[in-house]
Amino acid sequence: MTVVFTLTFGLLAAAGLLTLWRMLRGPRTLDRVLALDVLLVLIVAGVAVGMAASMRGLDVVLLLSVALLSFIGSVSAVRLVERWEEHR
């Protein structure tokens, strides 16, 4: 299982780097907001894999609350950007 966890962390890290590139290079604000949401999902997935690797399941509530706050923040940011672009 160590190989699986290492491979998973490597793939999540590669996806994180590509997401950071999109966040910095994104042509529109909505692209950057979406990239931030994807990055937060990747972080939550990385923490979940770390919990599985260490055989600890105590932080599941914390993981779910971070995922929920990430979703609510992304929806709020998209609404704000849409309103801001309408007024331009």
Tab-separated table of C-alpha atoms in Angstrom:
chain	number	residue	atom	x	y	z
A	1	MET	CA	0.000	0.000	0.000
A	2	THR	CA	2.966	2.325	0.444
A	3	VAL	CA	3.438	2.408	-3.326
A	4	VAL	CA	-0.215	3.313	-3.833
A	5	PHE	CA	-0.042	6.145	-1.298
A	6	THR	CA	3.195	7.472	-2.794
A	7	LEU	CA	1.776	7.333	-6.309
A	8	THR	CA	-1.405	9.065	-5.165
A	9	PHE	CA	0.535	11.850	-3.445
A	10	GLY	CA	2.638	12.289	-6.588
A	11	LEU	CA	-0.415	12.565	-8.814
A	12	LEU	CA	-2.079	15.001	-6.417
A	13	ALA	CA	1.088	17.104	-6.352
A	14	ALA	CA	1.227	17.174	-10.167
A	15	ALA	CA	-2.418	18.177	-10.319
A	16	GLY	CA	-1.750	20.855	-7.711
A	17	LEU	CA	1.095	22.326	-9.744
A	18	LEU	CA	-1.044	22.409	-12.885
A	19	THR	CA	-3.835	24.051	-10.916
A	20	LEU	CA	-1.455	26.673	-9.536
A	21	TRP	CA	-0.316	27.387	-13.079
A	22	ARG	CA	-3.926	27.913	-14.169
A	23	MET	CA	-4.570	30.106	-11.147
A	24	LEU	CA	-1.634	32.366	-11.945
A	25	ARG	CA	-2.134	32.374	-15.710
A	26	GLY	CA	-5.934	32.226	-15.976
A	27	PRO	CA	-7.209	34.789	-18.433
A	28	ARG	CA	-10.392	35.555	-16.487
A	29	THR	CA	-11.256	35.941	-12.847
A	30	LEU	CA	-13.690	33.026	-12.947
A	31	ASP	CA	-10.870	30.765	-14.162
A	32	ARG	CA	-8.833	31.764	-11.127
A	33	VAL	CA	-11.754	31.177	-8.750
A	34	LEU	CA	-12.365	27.740	-10.254
A	35	ALA	CA	-8.659	26.912	-9.986
A	36	LEU	CA	-8.715	27.906	-6.316
A	37	ASP	CA	-11.681	25.605	-5.731
A	38	VAL	CA	-9.913	22.727	-7.469
A	39	LEU	CA	-6.780	23.395	-5.407
A	40	LEU	CA	-8.781	23.217	-2.187
A	41	VAL	CA	-10.342	19.932	-3.318
A	42	LEU	CA	-6.859	18.585	-4.037
A	43	ILE	CA	-5.712	19.635	-0.566
A	44	VAL	CA	-8.693	17.882	1.019
A	45	ALA	CA	-7.951	14.772	-1.052
A	46	GLY	CA	-4.297	14.891	0.018
A	47	VAL	CA	-5.270	15.114	3.671
A	48	ALA	CA	-7.685	12.206	3.192
A	49	VAL	CA	-4.930	10.089	1.630
A	50	GLY	CA	-2.618	11.056	4.488
A	51	MET	CA	-5.258	9.982	6.977
A	52	ALA	CA	-5.643	6.657	5.196
A	53	ALA	CA	-1.877	6.152	5.116
A	54	SER	CA	-1.534	6.807	8.841
A	55	MET	CA	-4.648	4.733	9.682
A	56	ARG	CA	-6.210	7.650	11.568
A	57	GLY	CA	-9.798	8.632	10.981
A	58	LEU	CA	-10.186	11.225	13.699
A	59	ASP	CA	-9.998	14.235	11.414
A	60	VAL	CA	-12.944	13.358	9.184
A	61	VAL	CA	-15.137	16.075	10.711
A	62	LEU	CA	-12.417	18.649	10.148
A	63	LEU	CA	-11.990	17.437	6.578
A	64	LEU	CA	-15.711	17.706	5.863
A	65	SER	CA	-15.934	21.186	7.375
A	66	VAL	CA	-13.009	22.430	5.263
A	67	ALA	CA	-14.615	20.968	2.138
A	68	LEU	CA	-17.942	22.618	2.979
A	69	LEU	CA	-16.323	25.994	3.646
A	70	SER	CA	-14.417	25.666	0.385
A	71	PHE	CA	-17.622	25.038	-1.533
A	72	ILE	CA	-19.477	27.915	0.111
A	73	GLY	CA	-16.535	30.234	-0.501
A	74	SER	CA	-16.337	29.270	-4.161
A	75	VAL	CA	-20.048	29.827	-4.741
A	76	SER	CA	-19.865	33.209	-3.001
A	77	ALA	CA	-16.814	34.252	-5.007
A	78	VAL	CA	-18.446	33.282	-8.301
A	79	ARG	CA	-21.551	35.296	-7.456
A	80	LEU	CA	-19.425	38.281	-6.494
A	81	VAL	CA	-17.371	38.090	-9.701
A	82	GLU	CA	-20.493	37.782	-11.842
A	83	ARG	CA	-22.034	40.866	-10.245
A	84	TRP	CA	-18.773	42.767	-10.520
A	85	GLU	CA	-18.428	41.958	-14.230
A	86	GLU	CA	-22.051	42.974	-14.890
A	87	HIS	CA	-21.398	46.428	-13.437
A	88	ARG	CA	-18.293	47.014	-15.537
